[in-house]
Short mmCIF file of C-alpha atoms in Angstrom, two decimals:
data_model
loop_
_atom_site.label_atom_id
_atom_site.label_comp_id
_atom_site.label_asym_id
_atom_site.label_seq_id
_atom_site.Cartn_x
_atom_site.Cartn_y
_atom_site.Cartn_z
CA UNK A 6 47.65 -37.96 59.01
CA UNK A 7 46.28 -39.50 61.71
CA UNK A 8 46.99 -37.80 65.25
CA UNK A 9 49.58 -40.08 67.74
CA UNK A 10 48.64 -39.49 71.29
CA UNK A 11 49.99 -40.76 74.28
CA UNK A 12 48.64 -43.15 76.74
CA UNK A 13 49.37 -40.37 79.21
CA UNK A 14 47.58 -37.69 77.63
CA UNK A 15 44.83 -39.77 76.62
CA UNK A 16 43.90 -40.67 80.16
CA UNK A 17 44.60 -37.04 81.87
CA UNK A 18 42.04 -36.22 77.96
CA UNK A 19 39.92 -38.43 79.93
CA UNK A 20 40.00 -37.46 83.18
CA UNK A 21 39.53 -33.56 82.38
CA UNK A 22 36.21 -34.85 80.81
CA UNK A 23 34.89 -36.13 83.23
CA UNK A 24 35.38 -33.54 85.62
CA UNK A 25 38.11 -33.68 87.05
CA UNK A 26 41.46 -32.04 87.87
CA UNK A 27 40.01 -28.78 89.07
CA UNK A 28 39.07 -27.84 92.10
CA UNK A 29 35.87 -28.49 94.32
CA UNK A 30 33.54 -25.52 95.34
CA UNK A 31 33.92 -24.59 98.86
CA UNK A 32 30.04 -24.17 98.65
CA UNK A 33 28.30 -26.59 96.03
CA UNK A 34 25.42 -24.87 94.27
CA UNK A 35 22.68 -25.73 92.17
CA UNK A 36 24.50 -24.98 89.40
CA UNK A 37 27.89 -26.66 90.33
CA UNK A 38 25.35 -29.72 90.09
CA UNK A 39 23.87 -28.61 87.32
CA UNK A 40 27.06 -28.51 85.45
CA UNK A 41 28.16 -32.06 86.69
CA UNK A 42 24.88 -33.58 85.66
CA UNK A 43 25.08 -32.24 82.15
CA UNK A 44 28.67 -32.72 82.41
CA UNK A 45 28.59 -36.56 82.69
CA UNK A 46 25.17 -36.91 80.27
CA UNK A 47 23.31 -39.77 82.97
CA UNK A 48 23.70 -40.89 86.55
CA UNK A 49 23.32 -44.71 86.92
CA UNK A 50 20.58 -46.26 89.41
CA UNK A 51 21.42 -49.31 91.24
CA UNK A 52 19.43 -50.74 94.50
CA UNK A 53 22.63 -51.17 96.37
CA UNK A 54 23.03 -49.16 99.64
CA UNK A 55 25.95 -50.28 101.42
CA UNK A 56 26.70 -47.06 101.21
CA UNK A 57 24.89 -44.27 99.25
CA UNK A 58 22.62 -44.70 95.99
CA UNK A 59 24.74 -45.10 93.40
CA UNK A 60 23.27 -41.64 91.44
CA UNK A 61 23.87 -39.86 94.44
CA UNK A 62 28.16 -41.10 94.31
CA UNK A 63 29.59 -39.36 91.41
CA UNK A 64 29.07 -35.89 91.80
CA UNK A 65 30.33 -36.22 95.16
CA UNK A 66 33.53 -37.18 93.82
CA UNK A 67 33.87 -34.33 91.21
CA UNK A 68 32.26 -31.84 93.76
CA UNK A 69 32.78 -32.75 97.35
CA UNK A 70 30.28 -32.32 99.83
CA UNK A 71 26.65 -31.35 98.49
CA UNK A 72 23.52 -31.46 99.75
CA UNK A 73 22.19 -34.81 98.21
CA UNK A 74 18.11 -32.75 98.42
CA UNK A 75 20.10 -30.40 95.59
CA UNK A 76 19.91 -33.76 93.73
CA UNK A 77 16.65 -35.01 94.89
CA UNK A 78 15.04 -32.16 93.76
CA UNK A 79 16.72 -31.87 89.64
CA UNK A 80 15.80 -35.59 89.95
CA UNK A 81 12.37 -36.13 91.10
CA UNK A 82 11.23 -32.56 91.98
CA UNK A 83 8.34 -30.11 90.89
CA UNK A 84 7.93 -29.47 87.28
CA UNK A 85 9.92 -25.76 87.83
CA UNK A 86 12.52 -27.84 89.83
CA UNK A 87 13.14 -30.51 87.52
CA UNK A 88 16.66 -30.97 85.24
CA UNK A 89 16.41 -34.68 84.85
CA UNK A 90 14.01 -37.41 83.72
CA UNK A 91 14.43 -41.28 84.42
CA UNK A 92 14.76 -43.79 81.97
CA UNK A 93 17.08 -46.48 80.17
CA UNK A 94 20.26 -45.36 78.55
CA UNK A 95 23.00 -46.67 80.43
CA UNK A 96 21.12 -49.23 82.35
CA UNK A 97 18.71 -47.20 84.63
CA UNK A 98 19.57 -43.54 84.60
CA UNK A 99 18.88 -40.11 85.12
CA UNK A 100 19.34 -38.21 82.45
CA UNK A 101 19.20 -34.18 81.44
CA UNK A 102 15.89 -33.40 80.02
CA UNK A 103 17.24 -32.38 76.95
CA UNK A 104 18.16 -35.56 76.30
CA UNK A 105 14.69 -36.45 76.42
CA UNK A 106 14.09 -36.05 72.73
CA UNK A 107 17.09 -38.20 71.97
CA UNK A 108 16.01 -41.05 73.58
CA UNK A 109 12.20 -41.10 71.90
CA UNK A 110 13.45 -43.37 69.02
CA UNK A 111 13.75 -45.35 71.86
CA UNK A 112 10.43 -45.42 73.09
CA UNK A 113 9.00 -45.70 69.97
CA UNK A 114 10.54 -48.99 68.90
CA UNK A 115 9.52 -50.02 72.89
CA UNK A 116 5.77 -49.04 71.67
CA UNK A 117 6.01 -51.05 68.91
CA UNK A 118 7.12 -54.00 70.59
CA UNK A 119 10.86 -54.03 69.56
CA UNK A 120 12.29 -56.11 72.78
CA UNK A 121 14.56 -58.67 73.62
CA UNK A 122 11.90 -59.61 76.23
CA UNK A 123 9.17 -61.83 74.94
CA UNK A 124 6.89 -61.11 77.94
CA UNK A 125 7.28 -57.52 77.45
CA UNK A 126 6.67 -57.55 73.61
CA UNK A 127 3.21 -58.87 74.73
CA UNK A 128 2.45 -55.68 76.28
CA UNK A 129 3.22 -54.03 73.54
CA UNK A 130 1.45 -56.12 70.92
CA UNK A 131 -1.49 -59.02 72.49
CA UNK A 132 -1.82 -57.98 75.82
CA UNK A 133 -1.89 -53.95 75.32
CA UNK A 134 -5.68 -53.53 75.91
CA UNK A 135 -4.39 -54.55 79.63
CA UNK A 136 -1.43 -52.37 79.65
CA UNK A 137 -3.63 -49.16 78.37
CA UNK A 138 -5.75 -49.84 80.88
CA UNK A 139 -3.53 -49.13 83.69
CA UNK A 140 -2.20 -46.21 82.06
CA UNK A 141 -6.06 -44.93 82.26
CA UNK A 142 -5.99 -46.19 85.67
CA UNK A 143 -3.00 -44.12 86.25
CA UNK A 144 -4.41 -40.70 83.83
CA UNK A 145 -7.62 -40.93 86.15
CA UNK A 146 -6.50 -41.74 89.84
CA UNK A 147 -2.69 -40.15 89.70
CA UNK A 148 0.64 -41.95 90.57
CA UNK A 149 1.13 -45.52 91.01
CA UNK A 150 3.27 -48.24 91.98
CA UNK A 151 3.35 -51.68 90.94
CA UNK A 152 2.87 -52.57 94.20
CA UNK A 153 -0.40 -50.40 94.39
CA UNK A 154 -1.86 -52.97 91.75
CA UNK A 155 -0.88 -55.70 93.44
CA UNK A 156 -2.38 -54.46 96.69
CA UNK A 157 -5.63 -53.84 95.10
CA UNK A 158 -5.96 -56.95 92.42
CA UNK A 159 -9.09 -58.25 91.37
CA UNK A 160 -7.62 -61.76 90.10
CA UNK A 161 -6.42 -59.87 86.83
CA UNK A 162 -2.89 -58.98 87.57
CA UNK A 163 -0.21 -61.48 89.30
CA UNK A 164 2.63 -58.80 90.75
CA UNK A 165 4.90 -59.87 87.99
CA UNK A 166 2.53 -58.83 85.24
CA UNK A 167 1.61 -55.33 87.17
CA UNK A 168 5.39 -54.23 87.15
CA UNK A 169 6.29 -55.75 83.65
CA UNK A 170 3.24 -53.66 82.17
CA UNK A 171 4.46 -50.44 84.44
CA UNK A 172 7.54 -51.29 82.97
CA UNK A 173 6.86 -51.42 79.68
CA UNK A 174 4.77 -48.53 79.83
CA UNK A 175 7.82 -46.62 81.40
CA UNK A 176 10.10 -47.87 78.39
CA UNK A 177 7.41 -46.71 75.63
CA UNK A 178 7.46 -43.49 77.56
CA UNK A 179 3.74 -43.38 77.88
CA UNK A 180 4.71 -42.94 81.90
CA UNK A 181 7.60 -41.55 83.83
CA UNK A 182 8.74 -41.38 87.57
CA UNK A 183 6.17 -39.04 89.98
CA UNK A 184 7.97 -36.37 91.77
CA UNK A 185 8.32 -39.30 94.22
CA UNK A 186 9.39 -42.47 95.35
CA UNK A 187 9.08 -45.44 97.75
CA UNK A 188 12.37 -46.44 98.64
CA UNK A 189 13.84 -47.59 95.92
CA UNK A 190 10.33 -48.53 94.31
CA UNK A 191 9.31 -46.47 91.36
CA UNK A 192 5.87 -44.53 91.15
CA UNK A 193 5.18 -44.23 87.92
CA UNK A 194 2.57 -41.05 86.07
CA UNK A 195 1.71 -39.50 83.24
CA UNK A 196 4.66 -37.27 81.51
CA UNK A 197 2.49 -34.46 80.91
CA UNK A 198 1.88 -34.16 85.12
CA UNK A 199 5.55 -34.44 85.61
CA UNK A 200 8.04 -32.90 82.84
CA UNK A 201 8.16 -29.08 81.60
CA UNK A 202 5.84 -28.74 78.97
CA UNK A 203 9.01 -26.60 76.91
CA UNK A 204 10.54 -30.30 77.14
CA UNK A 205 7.84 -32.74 76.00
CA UNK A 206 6.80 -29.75 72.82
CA UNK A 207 10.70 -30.65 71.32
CA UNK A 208 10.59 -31.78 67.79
CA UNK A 209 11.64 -35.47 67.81
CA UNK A 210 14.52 -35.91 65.55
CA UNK A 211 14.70 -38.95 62.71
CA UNK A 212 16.86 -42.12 64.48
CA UNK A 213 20.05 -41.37 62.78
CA UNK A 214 19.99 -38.08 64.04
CA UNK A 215 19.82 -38.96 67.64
CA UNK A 216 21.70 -41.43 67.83
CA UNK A 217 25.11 -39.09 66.13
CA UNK A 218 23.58 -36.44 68.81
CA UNK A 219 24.35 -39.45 71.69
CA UNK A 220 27.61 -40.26 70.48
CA UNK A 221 28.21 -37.03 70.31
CA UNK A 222 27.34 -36.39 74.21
CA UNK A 223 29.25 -39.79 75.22
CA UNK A 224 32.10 -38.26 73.43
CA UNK A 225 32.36 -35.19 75.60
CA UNK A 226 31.50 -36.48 78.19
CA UNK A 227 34.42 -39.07 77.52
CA UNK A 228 36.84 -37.04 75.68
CA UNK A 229 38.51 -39.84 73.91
CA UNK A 230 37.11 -43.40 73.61
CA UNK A 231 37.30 -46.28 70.94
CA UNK A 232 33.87 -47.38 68.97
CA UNK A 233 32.33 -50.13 71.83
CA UNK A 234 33.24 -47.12 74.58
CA UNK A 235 31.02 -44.63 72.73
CA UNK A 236 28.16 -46.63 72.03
CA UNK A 237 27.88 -48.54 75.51
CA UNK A 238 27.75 -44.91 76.91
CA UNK A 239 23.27 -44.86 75.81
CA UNK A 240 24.06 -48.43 74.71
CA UNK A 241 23.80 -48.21 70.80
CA UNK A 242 23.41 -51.42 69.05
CA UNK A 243 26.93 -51.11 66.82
CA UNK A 244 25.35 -50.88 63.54
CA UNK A 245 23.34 -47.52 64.84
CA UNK A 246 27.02 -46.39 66.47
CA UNK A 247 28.91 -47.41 63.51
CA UNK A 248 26.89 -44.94 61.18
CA UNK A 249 26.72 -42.28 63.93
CA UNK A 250 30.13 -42.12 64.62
CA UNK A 251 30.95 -42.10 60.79
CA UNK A 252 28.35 -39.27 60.29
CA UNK A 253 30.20 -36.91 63.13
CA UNK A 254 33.89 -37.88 61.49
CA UNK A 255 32.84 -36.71 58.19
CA UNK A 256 31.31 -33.48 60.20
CA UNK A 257 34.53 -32.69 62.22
CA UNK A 258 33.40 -33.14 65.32
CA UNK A 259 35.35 -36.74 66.20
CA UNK A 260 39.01 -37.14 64.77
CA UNK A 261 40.70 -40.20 64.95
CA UNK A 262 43.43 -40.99 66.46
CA UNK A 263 45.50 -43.72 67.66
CA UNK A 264 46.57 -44.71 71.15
CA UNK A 265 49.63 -47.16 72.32
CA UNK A 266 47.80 -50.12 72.94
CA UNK A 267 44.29 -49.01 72.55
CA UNK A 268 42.08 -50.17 69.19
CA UNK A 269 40.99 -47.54 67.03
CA UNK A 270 39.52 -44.38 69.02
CA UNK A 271 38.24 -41.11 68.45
CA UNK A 272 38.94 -37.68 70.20
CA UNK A 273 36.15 -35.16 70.38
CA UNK A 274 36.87 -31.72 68.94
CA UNK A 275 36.38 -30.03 71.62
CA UNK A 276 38.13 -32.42 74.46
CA UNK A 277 40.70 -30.74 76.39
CA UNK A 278 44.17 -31.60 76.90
CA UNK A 279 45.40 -30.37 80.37
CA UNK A 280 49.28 -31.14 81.72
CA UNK A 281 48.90 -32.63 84.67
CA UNK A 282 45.38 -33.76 86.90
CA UNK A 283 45.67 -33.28 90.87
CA UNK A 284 42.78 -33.75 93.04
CA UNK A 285 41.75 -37.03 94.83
CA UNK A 286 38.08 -38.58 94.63
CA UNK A 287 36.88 -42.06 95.80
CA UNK A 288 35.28 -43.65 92.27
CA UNK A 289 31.82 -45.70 93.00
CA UNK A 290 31.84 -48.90 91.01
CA UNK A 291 29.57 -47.18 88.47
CA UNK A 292 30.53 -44.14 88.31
CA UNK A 293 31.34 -43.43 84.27
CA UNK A 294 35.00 -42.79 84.81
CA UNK A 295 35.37 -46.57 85.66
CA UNK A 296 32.24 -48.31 84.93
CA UNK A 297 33.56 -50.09 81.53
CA UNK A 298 36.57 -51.96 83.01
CA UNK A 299 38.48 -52.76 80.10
CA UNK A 300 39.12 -48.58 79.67
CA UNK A 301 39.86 -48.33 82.85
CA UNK A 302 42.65 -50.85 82.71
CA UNK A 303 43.97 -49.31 79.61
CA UNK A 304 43.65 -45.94 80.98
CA UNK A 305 45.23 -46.52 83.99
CA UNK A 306 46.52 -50.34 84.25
CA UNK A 307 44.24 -51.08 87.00
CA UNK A 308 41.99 -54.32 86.71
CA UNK A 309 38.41 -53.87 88.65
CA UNK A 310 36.06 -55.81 89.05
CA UNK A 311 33.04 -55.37 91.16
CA UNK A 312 32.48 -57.99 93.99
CA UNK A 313 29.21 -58.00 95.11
CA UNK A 314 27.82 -61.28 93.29
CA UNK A 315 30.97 -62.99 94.19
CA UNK A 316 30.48 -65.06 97.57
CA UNK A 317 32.30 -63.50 100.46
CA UNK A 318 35.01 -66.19 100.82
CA UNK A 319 35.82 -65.77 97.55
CA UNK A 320 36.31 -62.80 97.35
CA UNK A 321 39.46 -60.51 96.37
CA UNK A 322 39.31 -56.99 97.90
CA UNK A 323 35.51 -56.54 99.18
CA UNK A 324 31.65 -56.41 98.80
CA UNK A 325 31.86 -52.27 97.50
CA UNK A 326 35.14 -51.26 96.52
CA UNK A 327 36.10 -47.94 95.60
CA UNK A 328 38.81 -47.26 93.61
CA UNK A 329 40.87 -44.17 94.75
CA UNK A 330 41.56 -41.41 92.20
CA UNK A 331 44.85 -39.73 93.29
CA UNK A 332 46.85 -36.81 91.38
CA UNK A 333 45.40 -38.34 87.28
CA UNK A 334 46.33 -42.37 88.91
CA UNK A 335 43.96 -45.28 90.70
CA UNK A 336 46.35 -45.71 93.30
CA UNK A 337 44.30 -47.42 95.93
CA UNK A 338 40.92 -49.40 96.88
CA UNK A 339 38.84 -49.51 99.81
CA UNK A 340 35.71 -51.73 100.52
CA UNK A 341 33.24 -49.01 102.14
CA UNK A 342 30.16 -49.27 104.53
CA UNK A 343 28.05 -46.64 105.90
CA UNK A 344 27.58 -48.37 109.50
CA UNK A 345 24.12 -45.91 109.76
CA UNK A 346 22.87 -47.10 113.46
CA UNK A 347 26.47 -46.47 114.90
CA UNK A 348 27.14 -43.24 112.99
CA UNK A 349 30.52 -45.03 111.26
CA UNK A 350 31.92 -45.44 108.13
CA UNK A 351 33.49 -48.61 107.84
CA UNK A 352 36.67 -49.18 106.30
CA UNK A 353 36.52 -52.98 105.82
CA UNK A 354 39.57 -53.03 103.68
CA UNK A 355 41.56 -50.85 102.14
CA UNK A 356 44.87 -52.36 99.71
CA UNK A 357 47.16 -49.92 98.15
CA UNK A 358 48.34 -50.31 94.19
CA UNK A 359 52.43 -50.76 93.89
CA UNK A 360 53.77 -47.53 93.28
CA UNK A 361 51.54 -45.64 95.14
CA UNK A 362 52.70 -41.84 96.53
CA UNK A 363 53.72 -42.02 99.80
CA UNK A 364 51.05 -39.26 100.53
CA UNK A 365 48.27 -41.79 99.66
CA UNK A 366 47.22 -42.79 103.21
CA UNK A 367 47.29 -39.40 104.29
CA UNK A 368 45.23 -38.32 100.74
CA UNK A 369 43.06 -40.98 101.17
CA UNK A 370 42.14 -40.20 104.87
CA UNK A 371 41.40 -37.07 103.95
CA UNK A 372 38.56 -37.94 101.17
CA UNK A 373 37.33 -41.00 103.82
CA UNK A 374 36.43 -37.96 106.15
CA UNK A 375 35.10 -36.07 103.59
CA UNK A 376 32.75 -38.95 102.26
CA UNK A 377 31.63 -39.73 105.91
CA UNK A 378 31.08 -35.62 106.68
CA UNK A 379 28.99 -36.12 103.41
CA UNK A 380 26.88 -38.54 104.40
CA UNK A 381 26.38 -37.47 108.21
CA UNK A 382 28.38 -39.63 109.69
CA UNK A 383 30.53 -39.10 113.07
CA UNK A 384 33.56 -41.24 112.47
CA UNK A 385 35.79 -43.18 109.93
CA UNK A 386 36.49 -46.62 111.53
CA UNK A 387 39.40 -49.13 110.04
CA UNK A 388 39.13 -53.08 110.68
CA UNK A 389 42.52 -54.00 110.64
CA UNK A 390 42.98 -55.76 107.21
CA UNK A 391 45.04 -53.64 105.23
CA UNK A 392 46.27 -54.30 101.86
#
């Protein structure tokens, strides 16, 4: 018989997941990071900075104040320091290195020209003589950035065609992200100069294999999920999902289960089922918890939407709003700035949920001073609309 579980359960299921519900290290080490970063499976990239990088948000809300060079250095360190590698999974990410070997299927269909993108299939098929040739450029002379190339054209690269080839050199996994970067710009080398060697010597495992070993992952790291949740975690096409998830049914290690209100979903063996969640944590818009928005209504009736393409008089609640994670409930939202020439963090709105605690503004407070500490700032400052 198919287990019954409770929209309550199911959420505080997911919640416990994620990370959540136990308490924050008074000192975060390399290895309370370590933990989260494995923990959650990738940390999504995004160029806005309103008011940190985006990769930098989430473990901050399951740990608290860290130092972000902790992060800097599993991310884009030396060899010896590295535990992640960049590449596309969940849009752009940074991922564990051992998921490196799971996501070579990947690379191989980019090398063989398997894209949505006609001008980057030409890379891969008519125009790779040009496209190896910057990879040479890049073997012989060391790291490079697509602006590099187009500093130091010759009339054979527009800037356009320079990043698309980078790019689809970086999707074939022929190149990878240098122990640095410019900004938000990527600088691209050779794996072999850049990832343990232990890591690039795994045995690459057949398709169906790694794709029921990223289900798997997206089903820890989300405890219980329905069929689209698991496969937009590494965003599985659903015929490669459907078979994975089938594959790790039949092996025990998802068992279906139904939900009030949910579709069909699937709990992973090992998921843990805790009575109650406390804790508080201000959720970036794409942090995992949140970052598919029809879950996150069923999980906690809370509709989000992120604001930032919307044009500011149209807008409902802000330009980067942060849902506030209070006690297992989204029981508040505050548009955030980090006002960095004043020292401030900038409360530009903040609009409470009905029902919320009456402890929420004092909760909330607390976290704002916390995420401002965090990001060496002097002062929380309110504007006056409040919600």
């Amino acid at each position: 018989m198919t287990e019954r579980i409770t929209p309550a359960l199911a959420r505080r299921i997911a919640l416990a997941a994620q990370g959540f519900g136990v308490a924050r290290p008074p000192i975060v080490t390399s290895s309370h990071l370590r933990r989260t970063l494995d923990r959650l499976a990738l940390h999504q990239i995004d160029s806005v900075n309103v008011l940190a990088r985006a990769h930098y948000l989430p473990a901050a809300a399951r740990l608290g104040r860290y130092d972000r060079a902790l992060f800097d250095r599993a991310a884009w360190g030396k060899r010896s320091e590295r535990r992640m590698f960049e590449y596309w999974a969940h849009e752009a990410s940074l991922l564990p290195l051992d998921l490196h070997p799971l996501l070579r299927w990947r690379m191989n269909r980019a090398d063989r020209g398997i894209f949505r993108s006609a001008t980057m299939r030409e890379f891969a098929t008519t125009r790779r003589p040009e496209a190896m040739a910057l990879l040479d450029r890049i073997r012989a002379d060391g790291p490079l950035a697509a602006s590099d190339v187009e500093a130091s054209r010759t009339g054979w690269w527009a800037w356009s065609d320079a990043k698309r080839a980078l790019e689809w050199l970086f999707y074939a996994g022929h190149v990878t992200t240098a122990t640095r970067r410019r900004g938000f710009e990527r600088v691209y080398d050779v794996p072999e100069r850049i990832l343990p060697r232990a890591i690039l010597d795994l045995p690459t495992p057949d398709e169906p294999t790694a794709h029921a070993a990223l289900i798997e992952r997206a089903a820890r790291a989300l405890g219980i999920a329905t069929a689209p949740e698991l496969r937009d975690y590494f965003r599985l096409t659903p015929a490669d999902a459907a078979a994975a998830i089938d594959r790790l049914v039949a092996e025990g290690v998802l068992r279906p289960v139904t939900v009030e209100g949910w579709p069909a979903a699937y709990l992973h063996h090992a998921a843990r089922r805790p009575r109650r969640i406390e804790g508080q944590a201000l959720l970036a818009p794409f942090d995992p918890m949140i970052w598919e928005r029809a879950r996150t209504e069923r999980l906690f009736g809370f509709h989000y939407r992120i604001e930032i393409y919307v044009p500011a008089a149209k807008r409902r609640y802000g330009y980067y709003v942060l849902p506030f994670l209070l006690d297992g409930r989204l029981v508040a939202r505050v548009d955030l700035k980090a006002d960095r020439d004043r020292g401030r963090l900038l409360v530009q709105s903040c609009h409470l949920e009905p029902g919320a605690p009456p402890e929420t503004s004092v909760r909330l407070g607390e976290e704002l001073e916390m995420m401002a500490d965090w990001l060496g700032l002097q002062a929380v400052t309110h504007r006056p609309r409040v919600g």
